[in-house]
């Protein structure tokens, strides 16, 4: 407790540049602030303040200690505010960004239930496939496809993205089924390119088939267009399981090469680490995590999701 008193005494004295001002903020006497600082200096064996008759200022060692102690106090206040705000009702504008395909196939189906459960939250959702700086753009939460590389963000894992190669029954009647990824060189392949870069998305197979080059028969920058082309018999598409599963169950798409597939990337919810997790953000995060967890078939390999192919692949 004495060490904690020294933490507050140093920070308040540094910010107020006087023991009197620090005492006013802390609600104690100026002598209590002075004694707490003196005990800290004695314990560390360094001088923390330069003192004059009118004011005080931090020494170099005092500045280093202040920066660390300030973070401790900020974390304490954030923790208390989080507990206090957790009792509040989720409300207000919530800015969300989500990749197009994830938004259409995973988020949109559950939004009516979210709106019913949290009527006081105003959702403002951007569908974006580009890399976003959510701190700079003032977003509250982002659904991220891929790995988190920004230390300013906190992530909550939603699931791995599993893919499947599939085509229409009519296509396979005309062209037969590939037995290994090498056989795809003899098939029409429908590719997806990232709208922000124009780079082709890879087809994820286990080694050594991860280095196979496939024909570029059709290329779209929209996954749903590739899905439609595959259903219309124009070729084979490499699609997320959560995009293709309902069509495979209905029989309009047939999976192949399922035993060769490997996951490619993952989905996460991310938000800035320097912001309190407000009730509205917590409500959205917990709701999405729970509802995505209720769809395990969307995040399983094709075989585990019950849509395995009948061929050797």
PDB file of C-alpha atoms in Angstrom:
ATOM      1  CA  UNK A   1       0.000   0.000   0.000  1.00  0.00           C
ATOM      2  CA  UNK A   2       2.929   2.332   0.734  1.00  0.00           C
ATOM      3  CA  UNK A   3       4.327   1.658  -2.749  1.00  0.00           C
ATOM      4  CA  UNK A   4       0.941   2.410  -4.307  1.00  0.00           C
ATOM      5  CA  UNK A   5       0.778   5.710  -2.407  1.00  0.00           C
ATOM      6  CA  UNK A   6       4.203   6.585  -3.829  1.00  0.00           C
ATOM      7  CA  UNK A   7       2.945   5.831  -7.360  1.00  0.00           C
ATOM      8  CA  UNK A   8       0.067   8.298  -7.027  1.00  0.00           C
ATOM      9  CA  UNK A   9       2.213  10.875  -5.211  1.00  0.00           C
ATOM     10  CA  UNK A  10       4.860  10.910  -7.959  1.00  0.00           C
ATOM     11  CA  UNK A  11       2.356  11.090 -10.838  1.00  0.00           C
ATOM     12  CA  UNK A  12       0.167  13.787  -9.288  1.00  0.00           C
ATOM     13  CA  UNK A  13       3.167  15.877  -8.167  1.00  0.00           C
ATOM     14  CA  UNK A  14       4.710  15.662 -11.650  1.00  0.00           C
ATOM     15  CA  UNK A  15       1.475  16.696 -13.364  1.00  0.00           C
ATOM     16  CA  UNK A  16       0.646  19.505 -10.920  1.00  0.00           C
ATOM     17  CA  UNK A  17       4.310  20.590 -10.555  1.00  0.00           C
ATOM     18  CA  UNK A  18       3.731  21.102  -6.830  1.00  0.00           C
ATOM     19  CA  UNK A  19       2.997  19.075  -3.709  1.00  0.00           C
ATOM     20  CA  UNK A  20       0.081  21.366  -2.891  1.00  0.00           C
ATOM     21  CA  UNK A  21      -1.584  20.721  -6.245  1.00  0.00           C
ATOM     22  CA  UNK A  22      -0.923  16.976  -5.965  1.00  0.00           C
ATOM     23  CA  UNK A  23      -2.432  16.960  -2.459  1.00  0.00           C
ATOM     24  CA  UNK A  24      -5.566  18.671  -3.768  1.00  0.00           C
ATOM     25  CA  UNK A  25      -6.010  16.025  -6.491  1.00  0.00           C
ATOM     26  CA  UNK A  26      -5.291  13.112  -4.142  1.00  0.00           C
ATOM     27  CA  UNK A  27      -7.362  14.451  -1.266  1.00  0.00           C
ATOM     28  CA  UNK A  28      -4.493  14.315   1.261  1.00  0.00           C
ATOM     29  CA  UNK A  29      -2.168  16.849   2.883  1.00  0.00           C
ATOM     30  CA  UNK A  30       0.860  18.300   1.051  1.00  0.00           C
ATOM     31  CA  UNK A  31       3.118  16.800   3.720  1.00  0.00           C
ATOM     32  CA  UNK A  32       1.728  13.331   2.926  1.00  0.00           C
ATOM     33  CA  UNK A  33       2.685  13.796  -0.732  1.00  0.00           C
ATOM     34  CA  UNK A  34       6.137  15.042   0.210  1.00  0.00           C
ATOM     35  CA  UNK A  35       6.760  12.134   2.581  1.00  0.00           C
ATOM     36  CA  UNK A  36       5.602   9.577   0.004  1.00  0.00           C
ATOM     37  CA  UNK A  37       7.988  11.020  -2.613  1.00  0.00           C
ATOM     38  CA  UNK A  38      10.825  11.163  -0.083  1.00  0.00           C
ATOM     39  CA  UNK A  39      10.314   7.497   0.851  1.00  0.00           C
ATOM     40  CA  UNK A  40      10.373   6.565  -2.829  1.00  0.00           C
ATOM     41  CA  UNK A  41      13.595   8.500  -3.438  1.00  0.00           C
ATOM     42  CA  UNK A  42      15.191   6.892  -0.387  1.00  0.00           C
ATOM     43  CA  UNK A  43      14.178   3.397  -1.479  1.00  0.00           C
ATOM     44  CA  UNK A  44      15.476   3.893  -5.044  1.00  0.00           C
ATOM     45  CA  UNK A  45      18.531   5.918  -4.073  1.00  0.00           C
ATOM     46  CA  UNK A  46      17.918   8.610  -6.711  1.00  0.00           C
ATOM     47  CA  UNK A  47      16.523  12.133  -6.805  1.00  0.00           C
ATOM     48  CA  UNK A  48      13.196  12.245  -8.672  1.00  0.00           C
ATOM     49  CA  UNK A  49      12.428  15.974  -8.567  1.00  0.00           C
ATOM     50  CA  UNK A  50      14.328  19.206  -9.021  1.00  0.00           C
ATOM     51  CA  UNK A  51      12.942  21.562  -6.360  1.00  0.00           C
ATOM     52  CA  UNK A  52      12.752  25.347  -6.143  1.00  0.00           C
ATOM     53  CA  UNK A  53      10.823  27.535  -3.733  1.00  0.00           C
ATOM     54  CA  UNK A  54       8.034  27.939  -6.315  1.00  0.00           C
ATOM     55  CA  UNK A  55       7.773  24.645  -8.187  1.00  0.00           C
ATOM     56  CA  UNK A  56       9.139  21.173  -8.788  1.00  0.00           C
ATOM     57  CA  UNK A  57      10.121  19.382 -12.007  1.00  0.00           C
ATOM     58  CA  UNK A  58      11.086  15.815 -12.816  1.00  0.00           C
ATOM     59  CA  UNK A  59      14.706  14.705 -13.102  1.00  0.00           C
ATOM     60  CA  UNK A  60      15.711  12.325 -15.895  1.00  0.00           C
ATOM     61  CA  UNK A  61      15.208   9.321 -13.597  1.00  0.00           C
ATOM     62  CA  UNK A  62      11.942  10.825 -12.380  1.00  0.00           C
ATOM     63  CA  UNK A  63      10.684  11.157 -15.956  1.00  0.00           C
ATOM     64  CA  UNK A  64      11.374   7.477 -16.666  1.00  0.00           C
ATOM     65  CA  UNK A  65       9.547   6.448 -13.521  1.00  0.00           C
ATOM     66  CA  UNK A  66       6.637   8.831 -14.213  1.00  0.00           C
ATOM     67  CA  UNK A  67       6.020   7.305 -17.665  1.00  0.00           C
ATOM     68  CA  UNK A  68       5.764   3.809 -16.183  1.00  0.00           C
ATOM     69  CA  UNK A  69       3.696   4.890 -13.172  1.00  0.00           C
ATOM     70  CA  UNK A  70       1.341   6.895 -15.392  1.00  0.00           C
ATOM     71  CA  UNK A  71       0.529   3.745 -17.392  1.00  0.00           C
ATOM     72  CA  UNK A  72      -0.198   1.879 -14.157  1.00  0.00           C
ATOM     73  CA  UNK A  73      -2.686   4.531 -13.018  1.00  0.00           C
ATOM     74  CA  UNK A  74      -4.301   4.704 -16.463  1.00  0.00           C
ATOM     75  CA  UNK A  75      -4.737   0.909 -16.457  1.00  0.00           C
ATOM     76  CA  UNK A  76      -6.315   1.071 -13.000  1.00  0.00           C
ATOM     77  CA  UNK A  77      -8.754   3.755 -14.103  1.00  0.00           C
ATOM     78  CA  UNK A  78      -9.584   1.817 -17.278  1.00  0.00           C
ATOM     79  CA  UNK A  79     -10.250  -1.322 -15.254  1.00  0.00           C
ATOM     80  CA  UNK A  80     -12.577   0.521 -12.892  1.00  0.00           C
ATOM     81  CA  UNK A  81     -14.350   2.248 -15.778  1.00  0.00           C
ATOM     82  CA  UNK A  82     -14.811  -1.075 -17.576  1.00  0.00           C
ATOM     83  CA  UNK A  83     -16.461  -2.623 -14.530  1.00  0.00           C
ATOM     84  CA  UNK A  84     -18.632   0.448 -14.031  1.00  0.00           C
ATOM     85  CA  UNK A  85     -19.666   0.648 -17.684  1.00  0.00           C
ATOM     86  CA  UNK A  86     -20.379  -3.084 -17.869  1.00  0.00           C
ATOM     87  CA  UNK A  87     -23.585  -2.333 -15.971  1.00  0.00           C
ATOM     88  CA  UNK A  88     -24.714   0.119 -18.636  1.00  0.00           C
ATOM     89  CA  UNK A  89     -27.048  -0.883 -21.438  1.00  0.00           C
ATOM     90  CA  UNK A  90     -25.326  -1.237 -24.833  1.00  0.00           C
ATOM     91  CA  UNK A  91     -26.298   1.798 -26.876  1.00  0.00           C
ATOM     92  CA  UNK A  92     -25.018   4.297 -29.420  1.00  0.00           C
ATOM     93  CA  UNK A  93     -23.401   4.190 -32.860  1.00  0.00           C
ATOM     94  CA  UNK A  94     -21.129   1.213 -33.522  1.00  0.00           C
ATOM     95  CA  UNK A  95     -18.794   1.443 -36.518  1.00  0.00           C
ATOM     96  CA  UNK A  96     -17.868  -1.950 -37.956  1.00  0.00           C
ATOM     97  CA  UNK A  97     -15.826  -3.012 -40.986  1.00  0.00           C
ATOM     98  CA  UNK A  98     -16.091  -6.475 -42.511  1.00  0.00           C
ATOM     99  CA  UNK A  99     -14.820  -8.136 -45.729  1.00  0.00           C
ATOM    100  CA  UNK A 100     -17.550  -8.412 -48.353  1.00  0.00           C
ATOM    101  CA  UNK A 101     -17.803 -12.197 -48.463  1.00  0.00           C
ATOM    102  CA  UNK A 102     -17.755 -12.583 -44.679  1.00  0.00           C
ATOM    103  CA  UNK A 103     -20.337  -9.844 -44.311  1.00  0.00           C
ATOM    104  CA  UNK A 104     -22.730 -11.313 -46.857  1.00  0.00           C
ATOM    105  CA  UNK A 105     -22.474 -14.968 -45.817  1.00  0.00           C
ATOM    106  CA  UNK A 106     -21.770 -14.891 -42.068  1.00  0.00           C
ATOM    107  CA  UNK A 107     -22.697 -11.505 -40.623  1.00  0.00           C
ATOM    108  CA  UNK A 108     -25.867 -10.553 -42.529  1.00  0.00           C
ATOM    109  CA  UNK A 109     -27.815 -13.710 -41.532  1.00  0.00           C
ATOM    110  CA  UNK A 110     -27.411 -12.914 -37.815  1.00  0.00           C
ATOM    111  CA  UNK A 111     -27.949  -9.127 -37.911  1.00  0.00           C
ATOM    112  CA  UNK A 112     -31.761  -9.318 -37.458  1.00  0.00           C
ATOM    113  CA  UNK A 113     -31.234 -11.186 -34.185  1.00  0.00           C
ATOM    114  CA  UNK A 114     -28.607  -8.681 -33.039  1.00  0.00           C
ATOM    115  CA  UNK A 115     -30.921  -5.753 -33.817  1.00  0.00           C
ATOM    116  CA  UNK A 116     -33.729  -7.392 -31.895  1.00  0.00           C
ATOM    117  CA  UNK A 117     -31.532  -8.075 -28.864  1.00  0.00           C
ATOM    118  CA  UNK A 118     -29.800  -4.651 -28.850  1.00  0.00           C
ATOM    119  CA  UNK A 119     -32.283  -2.119 -30.263  1.00  0.00           C
ATOM    120  CA  UNK A 120     -30.381   0.876 -28.870  1.00  0.00           C
ATOM    121  CA  UNK A 121     -27.201   0.123 -30.870  1.00  0.00           C
ATOM    122  CA  UNK A 122     -27.011   1.920 -34.226  1.00  0.00           C
ATOM    123  CA  UNK A 123     -24.891  -0.254 -36.529  1.00  0.00           C
ATOM    124  CA  UNK A 124     -22.778   1.534 -39.150  1.00  0.00           C
ATOM    125  CA  UNK A 125     -21.161  -1.224 -41.240  1.00  0.00           C
ATOM    126  CA  UNK A 126     -18.590  -0.831 -44.014  1.00  0.00           C
ATOM    127  CA  UNK A 127     -18.021  -3.710 -46.432  1.00  0.00           C
ATOM    128  CA  UNK A 128     -14.315  -3.439 -47.300  1.00  0.00           C
ATOM    129  CA  UNK A 129     -11.781  -5.892 -48.722  1.00  0.00           C
ATOM    130  CA  UNK A 130      -8.801  -3.549 -48.368  1.00  0.00           C
ATOM    131  CA  UNK A 131      -6.390  -3.313 -45.433  1.00  0.00           C
ATOM    132  CA  UNK A 132      -7.856  -0.829 -42.940  1.00  0.00           C
ATOM    133  CA  UNK A 133      -6.246   1.258 -40.207  1.00  0.00           C
ATOM    134  CA  UNK A 134      -9.161   1.101 -37.794  1.00  0.00           C
ATOM    135  CA  UNK A 135      -7.436   3.412 -35.293  1.00  0.00           C
ATOM    136  CA  UNK A 136      -6.971   6.165 -37.893  1.00  0.00           C
ATOM    137  CA  UNK A 137     -10.463   5.666 -39.327  1.00  0.00           C
ATOM    138  CA  UNK A 138     -12.201   5.680 -35.961  1.00  0.00           C
ATOM    139  CA  UNK A 139     -13.728   2.212 -36.288  1.00  0.00           C
ATOM    140  CA  UNK A 140     -14.931   0.396 -33.174  1.00  0.00           C
ATOM    141  CA  UNK A 141     -14.399  -3.185 -34.348  1.00  0.00           C
ATOM    142  CA  UNK A 142     -13.259  -4.942 -37.519  1.00  0.00           C
ATOM    143  CA  UNK A 143     -13.709  -8.482 -38.784  1.00  0.00           C
ATOM    144  CA  UNK A 144     -10.201  -9.334 -39.967  1.00  0.00           C
ATOM    145  CA  UNK A 145      -9.356 -11.986 -42.519  1.00  0.00           C
ATOM    146  CA  UNK A 146      -5.745 -13.049 -42.041  1.00  0.00           C
ATOM    147  CA  UNK A 147      -3.131 -12.563 -39.366  1.00  0.00           C
ATOM    148  CA  UNK A 148      -3.002  -9.667 -36.899  1.00  0.00           C
ATOM    149  CA  UNK A 149       0.162  -7.594 -37.429  1.00  0.00           C
ATOM    150  CA  UNK A 150      -0.688  -4.398 -35.522  1.00  0.00           C
ATOM    151  CA  UNK A 151       0.390  -4.309 -31.870  1.00  0.00           C
ATOM    152  CA  UNK A 152      -2.174  -1.548 -31.211  1.00  0.00           C
ATOM    153  CA  UNK A 153      -5.014  -4.034 -31.674  1.00  0.00           C
ATOM    154  CA  UNK A 154      -6.607  -6.788 -29.616  1.00  0.00           C
ATOM    155  CA  UNK A 155      -7.990  -9.824 -31.439  1.00  0.00           C
ATOM    156  CA  UNK A 156     -10.559 -12.495 -30.652  1.00  0.00           C
ATOM    157  CA  UNK A 157     -10.266 -15.560 -32.865  1.00  0.00           C
ATOM    158  CA  UNK A 158     -13.429 -16.642 -34.672  1.00  0.00           C
ATOM    159  CA  UNK A 159     -12.191 -19.635 -36.625  1.00  0.00           C
ATOM    160  CA  UNK A 160      -9.926 -20.927 -39.376  1.00  0.00           C
ATOM    161  CA  UNK A 161     -11.011 -20.436 -42.968  1.00  0.00           C
ATOM    162  CA  UNK A 162     -11.371 -23.768 -44.749  1.00  0.00           C
ATOM    163  CA  UNK A 163     -11.827 -23.933 -48.496  1.00  0.00           C
ATOM    164  CA  UNK A 164     -13.242 -26.412 -50.975  1.00  0.00           C
ATOM    165  CA  UNK A 165     -12.837 -26.909 -54.731  1.00  0.00           C
ATOM    166  CA  UNK A 166     -16.229 -27.505 -56.301  1.00  0.00           C
ATOM    167  CA  UNK A 167     -18.118 -27.510 -59.570  1.00  0.00           C
ATOM    168  CA  UNK A 168     -21.597 -28.218 -60.878  1.00  0.00           C
ATOM    169  CA  UNK A 169     -22.854 -31.763 -61.601  1.00  0.00           C
ATOM    170  CA  UNK A 170     -23.219 -30.805 -65.267  1.00  0.00           C
ATOM    171  CA  UNK A 171     -19.592 -29.663 -65.426  1.00  0.00           C
ATOM    172  CA  UNK A 172     -18.379 -33.013 -64.068  1.00  0.00           C
ATOM    173  CA  UNK A 173     -20.577 -34.937 -66.510  1.00  0.00           C
ATOM    174  CA  UNK A 174     -18.810 -33.126 -69.354  1.00  0.00           C
ATOM    175  CA  UNK A 175     -15.254 -33.030 -68.005  1.00  0.00           C
ATOM    176  CA  UNK A 176     -14.907 -35.677 -65.297  1.00  0.00           C
ATOM    177  CA  UNK A 177     -13.553 -35.149 -61.782  1.00  0.00           C
ATOM    178  CA  UNK A 178      -9.941 -34.324 -60.916  1.00  0.00           C
ATOM    179  CA  UNK A 179      -8.326 -36.962 -58.706  1.00  0.00           C
ATOM    180  CA  UNK A 180      -5.366 -34.861 -57.522  1.00  0.00           C
ATOM    181  CA  UNK A 181      -4.579 -31.132 -57.688  1.00  0.00           C
ATOM    182  CA  UNK A 182      -2.246 -31.870 -60.606  1.00  0.00           C
ATOM    183  CA  UNK A 183      -5.320 -32.803 -62.653  1.00  0.00           C
ATOM    184  CA  UNK A 184      -6.626 -29.233 -62.394  1.00  0.00           C
ATOM    185  CA  UNK A 185      -4.342 -28.287 -65.303  1.00  0.00           C
ATOM    186  CA  UNK A 186      -6.926 -30.031 -67.526  1.00  0.00           C
ATOM    187  CA  UNK A 187      -9.883 -28.129 -66.076  1.00  0.00           C
ATOM    188  CA  UNK A 188     -11.403 -24.676 -66.276  1.00  0.00           C
ATOM    189  CA  UNK A 189     -10.418 -22.838 -63.078  1.00  0.00           C
ATOM    190  CA  UNK A 190     -12.300 -19.831 -61.711  1.00  0.00           C
ATOM    191  CA  UNK A 191     -10.025 -17.484 -59.766  1.00  0.00           C
ATOM    192  CA  UNK A 192     -10.607 -14.703 -57.243  1.00  0.00           C
ATOM    193  CA  UNK A 193      -8.441 -11.564 -57.264  1.00  0.00           C
ATOM    194  CA  UNK A 194      -8.217  -9.155 -54.341  1.00  0.00           C
ATOM    195  CA  UNK A 195      -9.932  -5.866 -55.282  1.00  0.00           C
ATOM    196  CA  UNK A 196      -7.327  -3.754 -53.468  1.00  0.00           C
ATOM    197  CA  UNK A 197      -4.242  -5.274 -55.115  1.00  0.00           C
ATOM    198  CA  UNK A 198      -5.380  -7.343 -58.097  1.00  0.00           C
ATOM    199  CA  UNK A 199      -3.366 -10.269 -56.680  1.00  0.00           C
ATOM    200  CA  UNK A 200      -4.823 -13.720 -57.264  1.00  0.00           C
ATOM    201  CA  UNK A 201      -5.897 -15.612 -54.151  1.00  0.00           C
ATOM    202  CA  UNK A 202      -3.998 -18.915 -53.848  1.00  0.00           C
ATOM    203  CA  UNK A 203      -5.680 -22.298 -53.899  1.00  0.00           C
ATOM    204  CA  UNK A 204      -4.710 -23.918 -50.593  1.00  0.00           C
ATOM    205  CA  UNK A 205      -3.562 -27.533 -50.871  1.00  0.00           C
ATOM    206  CA  UNK A 206      -1.243 -29.611 -48.733  1.00  0.00           C
ATOM    207  CA  UNK A 207       2.367 -30.022 -49.815  1.00  0.00           C
ATOM    208  CA  UNK A 208       3.615 -30.725 -52.446  1.00  0.00           C
ATOM    209  CA  UNK A 209       0.463 -29.614 -54.248  1.00  0.00           C
ATOM    210  CA  UNK A 210       0.710 -26.105 -52.789  1.00  0.00           C
ATOM    211  CA  UNK A 211       3.021 -25.252 -55.697  1.00  0.00           C
ATOM    212  CA  UNK A 212       0.684 -26.358 -58.491  1.00  0.00           C
ATOM    213  CA  UNK A 213      -0.084 -23.694 -61.135  1.00  0.00           C
ATOM    214  CA  UNK A 214      -3.671 -23.742 -62.388  1.00  0.00           C
ATOM    215  CA  UNK A 215      -5.184 -22.416 -65.636  1.00  0.00           C
ATOM    216  CA  UNK A 216      -6.702 -18.955 -65.382  1.00  0.00           C
ATOM    217  CA  UNK A 217      -9.951 -19.549 -67.234  1.00  0.00           C
ATOM    218  CA  UNK A 218     -12.097 -16.956 -65.449  1.00  0.00           C
ATOM    219  CA  UNK A 219     -11.106 -14.304 -62.888  1.00  0.00           C
ATOM    220  CA  UNK A 220     -13.431 -12.242 -60.684  1.00  0.00           C
ATOM    221  CA  UNK A 221     -12.839  -9.757 -57.888  1.00  0.00           C
ATOM    222  CA  UNK A 222     -16.038 -10.939 -56.231  1.00  0.00           C
ATOM    223  CA  UNK A 223     -16.452 -14.349 -54.582  1.00  0.00           C
ATOM    224  CA  UNK A 224     -20.197 -14.527 -55.202  1.00  0.00           C
ATOM    225  CA  UNK A 225     -19.559 -14.067 -58.934  1.00  0.00           C
ATOM    226  CA  UNK A 226     -17.170 -17.029 -58.831  1.00  0.00           C
ATOM    227  CA  UNK A 227     -19.773 -19.030 -56.926  1.00  0.00           C
ATOM    228  CA  UNK A 228     -22.387 -18.254 -59.582  1.00  0.00           C
ATOM    229  CA  UNK A 229     -20.005 -19.162 -62.406  1.00  0.00           C
ATOM    230  CA  UNK A 230     -19.250 -22.530 -60.783  1.00  0.00           C
ATOM    231  CA  UNK A 231     -22.954 -23.254 -60.288  1.00  0.00           C
ATOM    232  CA  UNK A 232     -23.552 -22.386 -63.961  1.00  0.00           C
ATOM    233  CA  UNK A 233     -21.006 -24.976 -65.050  1.00  0.00           C
ATOM    234  CA  UNK A 234     -18.275 -22.575 -66.220  1.00  0.00           C
ATOM    235  CA  UNK A 235     -15.515 -24.246 -64.225  1.00  0.00           C
ATOM    236  CA  UNK A 236     -14.179 -25.171 -60.795  1.00  0.00           C
ATOM    237  CA  UNK A 237     -14.012 -22.618 -57.997  1.00  0.00           C
ATOM    238  CA  UNK A 238     -11.956 -22.529 -54.791  1.00  0.00           C
ATOM    239  CA  UNK A 239     -14.449 -21.239 -52.214  1.00  0.00           C
ATOM    240  CA  UNK A 240     -14.699 -20.832 -48.441  1.00  0.00           C
ATOM    241  CA  UNK A 241     -16.716 -23.671 -46.954  1.00  0.00           C
ATOM    242  CA  UNK A 242     -19.162 -21.192 -45.418  1.00  0.00           C
ATOM    243  CA  UNK A 243     -19.865 -19.834 -48.923  1.00  0.00           C
ATOM    244  CA  UNK A 244     -20.271 -23.160 -50.682  1.00  0.00           C
ATOM    245  CA  UNK A 245     -21.793 -25.443 -48.018  1.00  0.00           C
ATOM    246  CA  UNK A 246     -25.496 -24.729 -48.612  1.00  0.00           C
ATOM    247  CA  UNK A 247     -25.059 -25.214 -52.375  1.00  0.00           C
ATOM    248  CA  UNK A 248     -23.184 -28.477 -51.833  1.00  0.00           C
ATOM    249  CA  UNK A 249     -25.919 -29.755 -49.537  1.00  0.00           C
ATOM    250  CA  UNK A 250     -28.524 -28.790 -52.145  1.00  0.00           C
ATOM    251  CA  UNK A 251     -26.551 -30.617 -54.838  1.00  0.00           C
ATOM    252  CA  UNK A 252     -25.948 -27.620 -57.121  1.00  0.00           C
ATOM    253  CA  UNK A 253     -22.214 -27.826 -56.333  1.00  0.00           C
ATOM    254  CA  UNK A 254     -20.128 -30.965 -55.882  1.00  0.00           C
ATOM    255  CA  UNK A 255     -16.886 -30.912 -53.838  1.00  0.00           C
ATOM    256  CA  UNK A 256     -13.701 -32.561 -55.076  1.00  0.00           C
ATOM    257  CA  UNK A 257     -10.139 -32.985 -53.752  1.00  0.00           C
ATOM    258  CA  UNK A 258     -11.317 -32.569 -50.157  1.00  0.00           C
ATOM    259  CA  UNK A 259      -8.535 -34.732 -48.690  1.00  0.00           C
ATOM    260  CA  UNK A 260      -5.933 -32.401 -50.208  1.00  0.00           C
ATOM    261  CA  UNK A 261      -7.330 -29.186 -48.712  1.00  0.00           C
ATOM    262  CA  UNK A 262      -5.688 -27.151 -45.940  1.00  0.00           C
ATOM    263  CA  UNK A 263      -6.999 -24.055 -44.143  1.00  0.00           C
ATOM    264  CA  UNK A 264      -5.972 -20.677 -45.504  1.00  0.00           C
ATOM    265  CA  UNK A 265      -5.948 -17.829 -43.019  1.00  0.00           C
ATOM    266  CA  UNK A 266      -8.379 -17.187 -40.195  1.00  0.00           C
ATOM    267  CA  UNK A 267     -11.108 -14.799 -39.102  1.00  0.00           C
ATOM    268  CA  UNK A 268     -10.829 -12.575 -36.024  1.00  0.00           C
ATOM    269  CA  UNK A 269     -12.621  -9.678 -34.401  1.00  0.00           C
ATOM    270  CA  UNK A 270     -10.188  -6.848 -33.613  1.00  0.00           C
ATOM    271  CA  UNK A 271     -10.428  -3.542 -31.784  1.00  0.00           C
ATOM    272  CA  UNK A 272      -7.930  -0.925 -30.546  1.00  0.00           C
ATOM    273  CA  UNK A 273      -6.029  -1.890 -27.394  1.00  0.00           C
ATOM    274  CA  UNK A 274      -6.027   1.686 -26.079  1.00  0.00           C
ATOM    275  CA  UNK A 275      -9.825   1.922 -25.934  1.00  0.00           C
ATOM    276  CA  UNK A 276     -12.073   0.664 -23.186  1.00  0.00           C
ATOM    277  CA  UNK A 277     -14.246  -2.204 -24.299  1.00  0.00           C
ATOM    278  CA  UNK A 278     -17.525  -0.290 -24.169  1.00  0.00           C
ATOM    279  CA  UNK A 279     -20.849  -2.085 -23.624  1.00  0.00           C
ATOM    280  CA  UNK A 280     -21.789  -1.728 -27.299  1.00  0.00           C
ATOM    281  CA  UNK A 281     -18.485  -3.224 -28.502  1.00  0.00           C
ATOM    282  CA  UNK A 282     -18.605  -6.005 -25.924  1.00  0.00           C
ATOM    283  CA  UNK A 283     -22.191  -6.801 -26.940  1.00  0.00           C
ATOM    284  CA  UNK A 284     -21.227  -7.043 -30.614  1.00  0.00           C
ATOM    285  CA  UNK A 285     -18.083  -9.102 -29.973  1.00  0.00           C
ATOM    286  CA  UNK A 286     -19.804 -11.573 -27.658  1.00  0.00           C
ATOM    287  CA  UNK A 287     -22.807 -11.887 -29.986  1.00  0.00           C
ATOM    288  CA  UNK A 288     -20.715 -12.567 -33.101  1.00  0.00           C
ATOM    289  CA  UNK A 289     -18.444 -15.051 -31.304  1.00  0.00           C
ATOM    290  CA  UNK A 290     -21.432 -16.966 -29.932  1.00  0.00           C
ATOM    291  CA  UNK A 291     -23.277 -17.068 -33.253  1.00  0.00           C
ATOM    292  CA  UNK A 292     -20.236 -18.044 -35.285  1.00  0.00           C
ATOM    293  CA  UNK A 293     -19.533 -20.793 -32.752  1.00  0.00           C
ATOM    294  CA  UNK A 294     -23.067 -22.038 -33.398  1.00  0.00           C
ATOM    295  CA  UNK A 295     -22.053 -22.684 -37.014  1.00  0.00           C
ATOM    296  CA  UNK A 296     -19.107 -25.072 -36.643  1.00  0.00           C
ATOM    297  CA  UNK A 297     -19.756 -26.475 -40.121  1.00  0.00           C
ATOM    298  CA  UNK A 298     -18.715 -23.090 -41.546  1.00  0.00           C
ATOM    299  CA  UNK A 299     -15.244 -23.397 -40.037  1.00  0.00           C
ATOM    300  CA  UNK A 300     -14.533 -27.088 -40.559  1.00  0.00           C
ATOM    301  CA  UNK A 301     -12.756 -28.841 -43.429  1.00  0.00           C
ATOM    302  CA  UNK A 302     -15.168 -30.123 -46.091  1.00  0.00           C
ATOM    303  CA  UNK A 303     -14.852 -33.747 -44.867  1.00  0.00           C
ATOM    304  CA  UNK A 304     -15.677 -32.755 -41.254  1.00  0.00           C
ATOM    305  CA  UNK A 305     -18.555 -30.559 -42.417  1.00  0.00           C
ATOM    306  CA  UNK A 306     -20.243 -33.568 -44.001  1.00  0.00           C
ATOM    307  CA  UNK A 307     -19.702 -32.517 -47.618  1.00  0.00           C
ATOM    308  CA  UNK A 308     -16.843 -34.806 -48.618  1.00  0.00           C
ATOM    309  CA  UNK A 309     -16.413 -35.819 -52.242  1.00  0.00           C
ATOM    310  CA  UNK A 310     -16.988 -39.309 -53.565  1.00  0.00           C
ATOM    311  CA  UNK A 311     -13.761 -39.432 -55.566  1.00  0.00           C
ATOM    312  CA  UNK A 312     -10.351 -40.358 -54.154  1.00  0.00           C
ATOM    313  CA  UNK A 313      -9.713 -36.627 -53.717  1.00  0.00           C
TER     314      UNK A 313
END
